[in-house]
Short mmCIF file of N, CA and C and ligand atoms in Angstrom, two decimals:
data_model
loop_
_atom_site.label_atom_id
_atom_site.label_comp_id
_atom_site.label_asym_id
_atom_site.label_seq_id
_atom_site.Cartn_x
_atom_site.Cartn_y
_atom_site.Cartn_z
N UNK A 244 -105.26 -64.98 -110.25
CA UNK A 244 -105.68 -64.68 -108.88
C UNK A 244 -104.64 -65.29 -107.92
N UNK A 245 -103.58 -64.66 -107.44
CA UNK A 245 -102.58 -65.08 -106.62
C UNK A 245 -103.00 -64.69 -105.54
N UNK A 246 -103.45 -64.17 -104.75
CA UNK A 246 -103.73 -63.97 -103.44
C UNK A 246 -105.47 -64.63 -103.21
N UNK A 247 -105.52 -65.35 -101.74
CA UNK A 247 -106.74 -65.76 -102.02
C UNK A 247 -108.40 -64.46 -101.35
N UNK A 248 -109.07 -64.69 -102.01
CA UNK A 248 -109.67 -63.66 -101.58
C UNK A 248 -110.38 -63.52 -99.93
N UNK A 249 -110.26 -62.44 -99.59
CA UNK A 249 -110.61 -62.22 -98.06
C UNK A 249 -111.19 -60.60 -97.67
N UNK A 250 -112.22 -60.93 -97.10
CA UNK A 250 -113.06 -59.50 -96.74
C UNK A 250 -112.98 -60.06 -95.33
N UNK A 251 -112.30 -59.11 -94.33
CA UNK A 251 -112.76 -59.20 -92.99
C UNK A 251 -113.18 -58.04 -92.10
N UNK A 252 -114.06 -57.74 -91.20
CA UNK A 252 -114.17 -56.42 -90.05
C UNK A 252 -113.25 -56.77 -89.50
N UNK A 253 -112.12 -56.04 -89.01
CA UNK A 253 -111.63 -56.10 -87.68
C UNK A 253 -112.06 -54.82 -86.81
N UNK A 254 -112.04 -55.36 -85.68
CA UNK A 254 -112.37 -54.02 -84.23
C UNK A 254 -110.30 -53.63 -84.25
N UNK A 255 -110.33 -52.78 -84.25
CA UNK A 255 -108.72 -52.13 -84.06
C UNK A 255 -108.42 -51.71 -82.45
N UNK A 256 -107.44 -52.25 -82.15
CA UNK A 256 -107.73 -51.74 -80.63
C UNK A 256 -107.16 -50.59 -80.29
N UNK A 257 -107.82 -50.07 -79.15
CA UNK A 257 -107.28 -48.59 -78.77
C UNK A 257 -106.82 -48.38 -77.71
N UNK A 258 -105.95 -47.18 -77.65
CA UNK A 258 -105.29 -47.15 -76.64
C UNK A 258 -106.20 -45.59 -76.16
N UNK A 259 -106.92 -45.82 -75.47
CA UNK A 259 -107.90 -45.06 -75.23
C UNK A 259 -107.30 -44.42 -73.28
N UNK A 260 -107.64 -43.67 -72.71
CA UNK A 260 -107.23 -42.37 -71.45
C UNK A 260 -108.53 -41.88 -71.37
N UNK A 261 -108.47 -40.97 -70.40
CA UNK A 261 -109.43 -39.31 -70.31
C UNK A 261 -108.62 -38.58 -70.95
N UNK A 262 -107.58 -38.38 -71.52
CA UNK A 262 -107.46 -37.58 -72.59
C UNK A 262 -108.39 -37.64 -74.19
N UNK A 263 -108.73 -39.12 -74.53
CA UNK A 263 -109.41 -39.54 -75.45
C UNK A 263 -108.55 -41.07 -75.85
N UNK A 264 -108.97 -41.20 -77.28
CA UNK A 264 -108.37 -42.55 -77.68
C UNK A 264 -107.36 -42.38 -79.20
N UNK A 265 -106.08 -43.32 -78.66
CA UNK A 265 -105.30 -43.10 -79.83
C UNK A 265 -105.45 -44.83 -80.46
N UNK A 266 -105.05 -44.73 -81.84
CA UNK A 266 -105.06 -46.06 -82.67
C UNK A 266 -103.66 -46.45 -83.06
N UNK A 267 -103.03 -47.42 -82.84
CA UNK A 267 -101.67 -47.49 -83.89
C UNK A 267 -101.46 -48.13 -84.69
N UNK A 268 -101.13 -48.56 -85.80
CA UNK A 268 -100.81 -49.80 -86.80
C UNK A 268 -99.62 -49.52 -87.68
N UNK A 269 -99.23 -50.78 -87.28
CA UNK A 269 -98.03 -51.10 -87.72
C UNK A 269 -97.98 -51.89 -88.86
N UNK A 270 -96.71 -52.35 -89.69
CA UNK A 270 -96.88 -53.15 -90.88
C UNK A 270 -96.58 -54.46 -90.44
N UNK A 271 -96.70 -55.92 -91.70
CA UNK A 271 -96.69 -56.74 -90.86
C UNK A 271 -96.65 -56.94 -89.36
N UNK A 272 -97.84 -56.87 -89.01
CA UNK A 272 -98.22 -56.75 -87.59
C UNK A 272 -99.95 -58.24 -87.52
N UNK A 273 -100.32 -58.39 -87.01
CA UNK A 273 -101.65 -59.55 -86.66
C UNK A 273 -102.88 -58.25 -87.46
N UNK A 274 -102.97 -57.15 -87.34
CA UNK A 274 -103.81 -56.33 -87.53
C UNK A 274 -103.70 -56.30 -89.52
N UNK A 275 -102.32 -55.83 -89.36
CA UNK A 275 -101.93 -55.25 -90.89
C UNK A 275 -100.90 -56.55 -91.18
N UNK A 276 -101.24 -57.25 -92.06
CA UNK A 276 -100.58 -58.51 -92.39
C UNK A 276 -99.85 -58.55 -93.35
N UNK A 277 -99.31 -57.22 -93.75
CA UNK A 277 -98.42 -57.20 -94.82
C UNK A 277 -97.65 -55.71 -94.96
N UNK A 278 -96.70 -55.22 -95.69
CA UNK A 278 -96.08 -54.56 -95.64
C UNK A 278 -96.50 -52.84 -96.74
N UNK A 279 -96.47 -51.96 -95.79
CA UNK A 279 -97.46 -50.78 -96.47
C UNK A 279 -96.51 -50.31 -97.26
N UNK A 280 -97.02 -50.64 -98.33
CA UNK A 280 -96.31 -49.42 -99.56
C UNK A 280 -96.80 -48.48 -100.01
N UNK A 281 -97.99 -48.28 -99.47
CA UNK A 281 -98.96 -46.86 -99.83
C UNK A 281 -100.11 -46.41 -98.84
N UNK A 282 -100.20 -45.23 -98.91
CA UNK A 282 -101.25 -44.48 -98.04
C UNK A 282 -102.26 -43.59 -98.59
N UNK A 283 -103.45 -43.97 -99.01
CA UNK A 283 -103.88 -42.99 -99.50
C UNK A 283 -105.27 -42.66 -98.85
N UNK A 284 -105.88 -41.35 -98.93
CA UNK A 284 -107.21 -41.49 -98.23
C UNK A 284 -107.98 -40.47 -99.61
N UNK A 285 -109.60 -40.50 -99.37
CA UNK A 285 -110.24 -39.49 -99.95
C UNK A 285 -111.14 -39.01 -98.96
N UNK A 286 -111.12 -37.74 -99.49
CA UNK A 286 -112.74 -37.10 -98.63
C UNK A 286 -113.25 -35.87 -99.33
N UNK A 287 -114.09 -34.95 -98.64
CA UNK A 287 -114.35 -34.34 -99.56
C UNK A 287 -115.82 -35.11 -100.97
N UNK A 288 -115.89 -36.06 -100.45
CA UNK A 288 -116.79 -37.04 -101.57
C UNK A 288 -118.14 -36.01 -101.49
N UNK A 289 -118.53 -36.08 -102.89
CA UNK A 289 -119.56 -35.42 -103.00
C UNK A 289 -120.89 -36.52 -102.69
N UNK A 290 -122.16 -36.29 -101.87
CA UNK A 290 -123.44 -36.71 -101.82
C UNK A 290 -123.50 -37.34 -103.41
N UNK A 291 -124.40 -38.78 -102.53
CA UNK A 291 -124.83 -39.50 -103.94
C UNK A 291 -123.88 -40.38 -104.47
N UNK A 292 -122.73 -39.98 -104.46
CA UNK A 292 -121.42 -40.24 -105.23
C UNK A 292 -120.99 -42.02 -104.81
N UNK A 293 -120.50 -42.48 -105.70
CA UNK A 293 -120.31 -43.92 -105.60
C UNK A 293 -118.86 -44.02 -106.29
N UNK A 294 -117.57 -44.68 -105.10
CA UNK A 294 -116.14 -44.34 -105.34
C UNK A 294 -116.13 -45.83 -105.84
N UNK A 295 -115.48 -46.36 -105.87
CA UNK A 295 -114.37 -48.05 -106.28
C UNK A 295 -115.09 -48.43 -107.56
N UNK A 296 -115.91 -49.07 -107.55
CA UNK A 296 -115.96 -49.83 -108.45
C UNK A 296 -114.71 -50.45 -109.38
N UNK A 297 -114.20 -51.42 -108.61
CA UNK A 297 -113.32 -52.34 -109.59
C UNK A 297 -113.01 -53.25 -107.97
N UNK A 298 -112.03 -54.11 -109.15
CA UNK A 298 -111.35 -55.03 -108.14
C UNK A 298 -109.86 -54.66 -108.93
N UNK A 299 -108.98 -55.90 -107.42
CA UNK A 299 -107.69 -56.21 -107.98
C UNK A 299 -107.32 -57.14 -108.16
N UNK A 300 -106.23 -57.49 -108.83
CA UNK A 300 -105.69 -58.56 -109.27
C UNK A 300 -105.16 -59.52 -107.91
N UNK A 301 -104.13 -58.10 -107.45
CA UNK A 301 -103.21 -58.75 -106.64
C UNK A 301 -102.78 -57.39 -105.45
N UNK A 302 -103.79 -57.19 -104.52
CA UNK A 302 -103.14 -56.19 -103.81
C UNK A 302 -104.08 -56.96 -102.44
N UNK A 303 -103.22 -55.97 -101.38
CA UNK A 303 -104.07 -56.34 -99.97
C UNK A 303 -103.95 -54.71 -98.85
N UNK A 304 -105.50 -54.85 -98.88
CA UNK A 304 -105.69 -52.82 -98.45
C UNK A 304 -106.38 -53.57 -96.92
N UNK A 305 -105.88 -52.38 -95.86
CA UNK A 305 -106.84 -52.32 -95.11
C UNK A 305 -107.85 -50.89 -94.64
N UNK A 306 -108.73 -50.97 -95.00
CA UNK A 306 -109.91 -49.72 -95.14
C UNK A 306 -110.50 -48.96 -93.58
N UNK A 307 -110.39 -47.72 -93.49
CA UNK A 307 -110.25 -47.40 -92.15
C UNK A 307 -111.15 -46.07 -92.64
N UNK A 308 -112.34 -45.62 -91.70
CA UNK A 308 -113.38 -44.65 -91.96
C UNK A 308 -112.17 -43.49 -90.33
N UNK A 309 -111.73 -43.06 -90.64
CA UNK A 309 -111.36 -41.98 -89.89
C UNK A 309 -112.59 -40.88 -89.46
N UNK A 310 -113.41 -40.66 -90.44
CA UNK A 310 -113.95 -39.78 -90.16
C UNK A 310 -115.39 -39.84 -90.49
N UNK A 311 -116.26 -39.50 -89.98
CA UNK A 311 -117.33 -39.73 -91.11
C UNK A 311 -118.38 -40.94 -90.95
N UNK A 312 -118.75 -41.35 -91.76
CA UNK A 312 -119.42 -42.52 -92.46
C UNK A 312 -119.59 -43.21 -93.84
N UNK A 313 -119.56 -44.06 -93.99
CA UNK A 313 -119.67 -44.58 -95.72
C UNK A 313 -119.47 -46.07 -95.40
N UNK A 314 -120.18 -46.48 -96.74
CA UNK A 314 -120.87 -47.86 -96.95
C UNK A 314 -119.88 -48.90 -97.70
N UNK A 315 -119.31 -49.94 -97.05
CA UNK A 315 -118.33 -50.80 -98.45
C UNK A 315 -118.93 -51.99 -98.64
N UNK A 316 -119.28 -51.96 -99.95
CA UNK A 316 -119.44 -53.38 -100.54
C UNK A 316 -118.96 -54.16 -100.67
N UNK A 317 -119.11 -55.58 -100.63
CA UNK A 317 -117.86 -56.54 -101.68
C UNK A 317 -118.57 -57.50 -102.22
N UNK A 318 -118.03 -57.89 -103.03
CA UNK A 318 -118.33 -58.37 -104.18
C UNK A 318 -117.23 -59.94 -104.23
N UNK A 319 -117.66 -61.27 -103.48
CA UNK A 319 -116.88 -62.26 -103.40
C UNK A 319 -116.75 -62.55 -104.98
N UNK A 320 -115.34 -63.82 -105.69
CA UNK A 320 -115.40 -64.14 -106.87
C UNK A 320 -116.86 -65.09 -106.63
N UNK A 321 -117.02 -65.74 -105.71
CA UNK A 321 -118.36 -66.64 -106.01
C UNK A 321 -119.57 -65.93 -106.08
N UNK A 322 -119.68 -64.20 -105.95
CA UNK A 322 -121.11 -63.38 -106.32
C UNK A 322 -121.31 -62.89 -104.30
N UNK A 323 -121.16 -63.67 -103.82
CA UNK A 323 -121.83 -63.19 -102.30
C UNK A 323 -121.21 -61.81 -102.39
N UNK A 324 -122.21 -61.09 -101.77
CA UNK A 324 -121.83 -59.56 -101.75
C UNK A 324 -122.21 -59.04 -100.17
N UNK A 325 -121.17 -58.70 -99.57
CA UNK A 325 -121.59 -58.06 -98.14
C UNK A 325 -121.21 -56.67 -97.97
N UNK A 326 -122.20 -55.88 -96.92
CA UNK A 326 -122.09 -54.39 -97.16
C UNK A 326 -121.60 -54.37 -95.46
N UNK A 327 -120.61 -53.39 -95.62
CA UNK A 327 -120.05 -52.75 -94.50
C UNK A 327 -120.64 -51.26 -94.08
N UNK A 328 -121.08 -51.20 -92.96
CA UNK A 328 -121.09 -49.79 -92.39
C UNK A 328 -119.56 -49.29 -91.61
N UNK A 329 -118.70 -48.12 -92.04
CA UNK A 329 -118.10 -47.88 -91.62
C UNK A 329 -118.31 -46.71 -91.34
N UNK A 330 -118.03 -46.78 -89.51
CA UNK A 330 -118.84 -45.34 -89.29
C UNK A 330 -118.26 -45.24 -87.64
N UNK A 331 -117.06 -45.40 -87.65
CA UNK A 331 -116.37 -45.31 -86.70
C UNK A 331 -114.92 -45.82 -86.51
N UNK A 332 -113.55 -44.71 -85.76
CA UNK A 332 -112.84 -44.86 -86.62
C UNK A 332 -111.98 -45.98 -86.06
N UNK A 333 -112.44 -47.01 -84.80
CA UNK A 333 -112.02 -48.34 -84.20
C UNK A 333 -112.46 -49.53 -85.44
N UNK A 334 -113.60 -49.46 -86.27
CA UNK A 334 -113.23 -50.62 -87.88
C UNK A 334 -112.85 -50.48 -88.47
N UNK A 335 -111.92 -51.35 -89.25
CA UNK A 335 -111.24 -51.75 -89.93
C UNK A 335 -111.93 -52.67 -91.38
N UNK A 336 -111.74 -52.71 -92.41
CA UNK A 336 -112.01 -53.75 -93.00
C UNK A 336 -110.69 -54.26 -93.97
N UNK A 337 -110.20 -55.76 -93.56
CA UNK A 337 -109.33 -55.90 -94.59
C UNK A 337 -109.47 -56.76 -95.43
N UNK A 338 -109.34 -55.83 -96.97
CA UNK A 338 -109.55 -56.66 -98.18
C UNK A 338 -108.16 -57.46 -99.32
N UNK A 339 -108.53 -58.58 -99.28
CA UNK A 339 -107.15 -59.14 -100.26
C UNK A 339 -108.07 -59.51 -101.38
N UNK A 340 -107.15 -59.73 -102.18
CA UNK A 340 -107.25 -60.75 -103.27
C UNK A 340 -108.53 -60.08 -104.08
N UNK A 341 -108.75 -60.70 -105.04
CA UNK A 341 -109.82 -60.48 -106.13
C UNK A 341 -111.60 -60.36 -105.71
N UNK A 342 -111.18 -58.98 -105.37
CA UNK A 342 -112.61 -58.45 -104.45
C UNK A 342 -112.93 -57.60 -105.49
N UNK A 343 -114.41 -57.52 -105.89
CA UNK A 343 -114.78 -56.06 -106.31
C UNK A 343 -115.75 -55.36 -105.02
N UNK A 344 -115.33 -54.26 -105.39
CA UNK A 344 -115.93 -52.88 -104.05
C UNK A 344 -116.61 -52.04 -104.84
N UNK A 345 -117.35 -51.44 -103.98
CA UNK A 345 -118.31 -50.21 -104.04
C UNK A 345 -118.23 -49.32 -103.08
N UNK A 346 -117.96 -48.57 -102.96
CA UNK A 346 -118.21 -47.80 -101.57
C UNK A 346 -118.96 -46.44 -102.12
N UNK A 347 -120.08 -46.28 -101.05
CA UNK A 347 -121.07 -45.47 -101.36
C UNK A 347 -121.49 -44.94 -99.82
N UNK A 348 -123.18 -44.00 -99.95
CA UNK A 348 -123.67 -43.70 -98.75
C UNK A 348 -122.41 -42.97 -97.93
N UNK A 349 -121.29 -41.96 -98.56
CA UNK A 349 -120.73 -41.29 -97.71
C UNK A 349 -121.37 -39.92 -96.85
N UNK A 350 -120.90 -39.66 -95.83
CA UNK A 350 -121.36 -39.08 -94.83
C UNK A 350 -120.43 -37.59 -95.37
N UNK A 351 -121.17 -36.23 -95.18
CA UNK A 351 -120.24 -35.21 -96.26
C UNK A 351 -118.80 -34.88 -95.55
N UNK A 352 -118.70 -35.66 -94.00
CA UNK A 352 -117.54 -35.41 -93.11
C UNK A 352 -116.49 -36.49 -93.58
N UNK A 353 -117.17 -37.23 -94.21
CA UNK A 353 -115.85 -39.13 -94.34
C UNK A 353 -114.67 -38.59 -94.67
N UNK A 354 -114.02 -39.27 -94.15
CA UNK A 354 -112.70 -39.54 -95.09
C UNK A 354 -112.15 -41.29 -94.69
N UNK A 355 -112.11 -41.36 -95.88
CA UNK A 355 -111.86 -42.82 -95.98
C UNK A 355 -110.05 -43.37 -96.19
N UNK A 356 -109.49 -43.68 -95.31
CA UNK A 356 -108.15 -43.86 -95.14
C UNK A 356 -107.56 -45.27 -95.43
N UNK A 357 -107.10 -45.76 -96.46
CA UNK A 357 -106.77 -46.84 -97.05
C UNK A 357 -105.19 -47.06 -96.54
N UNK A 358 -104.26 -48.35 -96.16
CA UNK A 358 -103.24 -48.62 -96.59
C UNK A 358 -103.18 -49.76 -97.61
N UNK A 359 -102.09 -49.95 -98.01
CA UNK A 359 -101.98 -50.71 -99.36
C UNK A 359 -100.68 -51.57 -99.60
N UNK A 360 -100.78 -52.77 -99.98
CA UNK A 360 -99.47 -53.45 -99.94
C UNK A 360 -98.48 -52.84 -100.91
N UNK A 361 -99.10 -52.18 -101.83
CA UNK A 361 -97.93 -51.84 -102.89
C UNK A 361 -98.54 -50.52 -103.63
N UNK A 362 -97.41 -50.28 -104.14
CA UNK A 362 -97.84 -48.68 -104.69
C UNK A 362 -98.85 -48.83 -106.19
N UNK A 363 -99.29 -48.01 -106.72
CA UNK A 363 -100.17 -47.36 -107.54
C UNK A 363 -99.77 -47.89 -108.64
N UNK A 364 -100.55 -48.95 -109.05
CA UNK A 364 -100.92 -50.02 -110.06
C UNK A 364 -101.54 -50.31 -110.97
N UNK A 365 -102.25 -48.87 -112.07
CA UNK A 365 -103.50 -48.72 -113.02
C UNK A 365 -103.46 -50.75 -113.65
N UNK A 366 -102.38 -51.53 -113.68
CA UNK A 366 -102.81 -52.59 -114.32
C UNK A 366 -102.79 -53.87 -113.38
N UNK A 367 -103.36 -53.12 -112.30
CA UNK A 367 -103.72 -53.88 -110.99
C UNK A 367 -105.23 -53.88 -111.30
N UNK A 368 -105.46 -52.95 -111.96
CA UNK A 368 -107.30 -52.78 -111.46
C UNK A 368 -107.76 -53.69 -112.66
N UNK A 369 -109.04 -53.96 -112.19
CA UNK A 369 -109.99 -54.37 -113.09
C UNK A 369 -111.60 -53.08 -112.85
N UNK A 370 -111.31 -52.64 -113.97
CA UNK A 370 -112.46 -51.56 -113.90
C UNK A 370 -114.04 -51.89 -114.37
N UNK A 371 -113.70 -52.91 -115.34
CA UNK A 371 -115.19 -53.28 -115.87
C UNK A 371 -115.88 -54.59 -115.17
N UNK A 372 -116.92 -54.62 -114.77
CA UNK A 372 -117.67 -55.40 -113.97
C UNK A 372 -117.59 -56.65 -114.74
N UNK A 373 -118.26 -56.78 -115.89
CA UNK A 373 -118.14 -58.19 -116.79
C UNK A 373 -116.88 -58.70 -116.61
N UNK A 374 -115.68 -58.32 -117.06
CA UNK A 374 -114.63 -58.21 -116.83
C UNK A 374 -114.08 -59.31 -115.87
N UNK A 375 -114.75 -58.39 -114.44
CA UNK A 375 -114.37 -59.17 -113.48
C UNK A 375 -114.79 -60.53 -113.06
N UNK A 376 -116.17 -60.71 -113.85
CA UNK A 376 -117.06 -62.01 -114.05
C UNK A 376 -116.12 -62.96 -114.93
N UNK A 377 -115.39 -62.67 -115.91
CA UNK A 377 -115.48 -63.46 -116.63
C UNK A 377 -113.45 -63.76 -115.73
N UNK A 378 -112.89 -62.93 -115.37
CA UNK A 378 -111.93 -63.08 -114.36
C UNK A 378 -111.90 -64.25 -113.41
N UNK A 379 -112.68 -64.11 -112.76
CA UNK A 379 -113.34 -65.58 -111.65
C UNK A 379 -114.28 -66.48 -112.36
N UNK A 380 -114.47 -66.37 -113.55
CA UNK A 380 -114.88 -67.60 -114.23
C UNK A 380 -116.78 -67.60 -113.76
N UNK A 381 -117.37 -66.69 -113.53
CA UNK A 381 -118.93 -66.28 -113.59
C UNK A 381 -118.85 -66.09 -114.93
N UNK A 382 -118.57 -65.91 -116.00
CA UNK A 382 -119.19 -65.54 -117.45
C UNK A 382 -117.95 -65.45 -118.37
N UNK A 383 -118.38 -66.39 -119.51
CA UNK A 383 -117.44 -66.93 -120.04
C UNK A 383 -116.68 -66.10 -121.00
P1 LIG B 570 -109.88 -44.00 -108.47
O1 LIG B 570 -109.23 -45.34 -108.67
O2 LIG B 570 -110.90 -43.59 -109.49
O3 LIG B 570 -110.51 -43.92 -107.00
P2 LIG B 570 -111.70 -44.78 -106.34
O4 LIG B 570 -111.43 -46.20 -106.68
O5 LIG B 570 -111.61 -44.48 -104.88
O6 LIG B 570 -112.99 -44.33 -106.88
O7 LIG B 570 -108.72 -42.92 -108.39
C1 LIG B 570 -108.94 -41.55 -108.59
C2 LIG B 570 -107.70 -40.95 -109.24
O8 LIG B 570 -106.59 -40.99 -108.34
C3 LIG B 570 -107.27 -41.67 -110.50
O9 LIG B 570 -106.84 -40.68 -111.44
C4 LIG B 570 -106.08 -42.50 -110.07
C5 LIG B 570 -105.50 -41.69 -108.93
N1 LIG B 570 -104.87 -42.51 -107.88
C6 LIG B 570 -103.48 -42.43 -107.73
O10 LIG B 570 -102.78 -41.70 -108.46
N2 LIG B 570 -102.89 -43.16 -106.74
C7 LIG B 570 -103.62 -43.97 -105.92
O11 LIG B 570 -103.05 -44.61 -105.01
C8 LIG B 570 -105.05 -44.06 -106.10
C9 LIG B 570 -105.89 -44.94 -105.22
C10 LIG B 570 -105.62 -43.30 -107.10
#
């Protein structure tokens, strides 16, 4: 576990007119605290449907509901688990370090827009829940 773990909301600020409101983010910036090596979003999620489940080793995402609505879990290494409503596209949530997620309760409009410190890492993830228990030292 090299990065220490961190779930935060941020409010993103906007640069909002009577034309409407624009968002910007930059890399290493106070908002985005590290350098984007990836962009990825999903949507399209089917009702019912439950996306993440895993954690990482060593990455730092910040989670952005563009569109839509949907629910993020987390899953601290000490067990505390807090649920996010993201359902507007001024929050933010940024996750480091050895988090497991859930994200569920999508709205059939979401799209869920992730950046990512580093690119696409299958031996970044931890997919199995025990796994991740016995990772942070919950089960031996
Ligand atoms: P998956 O990890 O199952 O998504 P989620 O955690 O949101 O439920 O990823 C779905 C597929 O997309 C899987 O085959 C891996 C691939 N993928 C990439 O190729 N690059 C990426 O950056 C991500 C996030 C997934």
């Amino acid at each position: 576990m090299d990065i220490t773990p961190v779930v935060r909301e941020i409010v993103l600020p906007e640069h909002g007119d009577d034309r409407g409101t624009l968002i910007a983010l930059e890399s290493l910036s106070e908002i985005v605290p590290f350098e984007v090596r990836r962009v990825y979003y999903s949507f399209d999620t089917q009702p019912g449907c439950v996306r993440g489940n895993h954690a990482h080793r060593d990455l730092r995402q910040l989670v952005i509901c563009v569109s839509g609505a949907f629910t993020f879990v987390c899953e601290m290494p000490d067990g505390t688990r807090t649920e996010h409503r993201m359902d507007w596209p001024n929050k933010a949530l940024l996750i480091e370090g050895m988090v497991w997620r859930e994200i569920r309760d999508f709205s059939k409009d979401s799209v869920m827009l992730v950046l990512a410190s580093d690119h696409y890492n299958e031996a970044d993830y931890i997919r199995d829940h025990d796994e991740f228990l016995r990772q942070v030292g919950r089960a031996p």
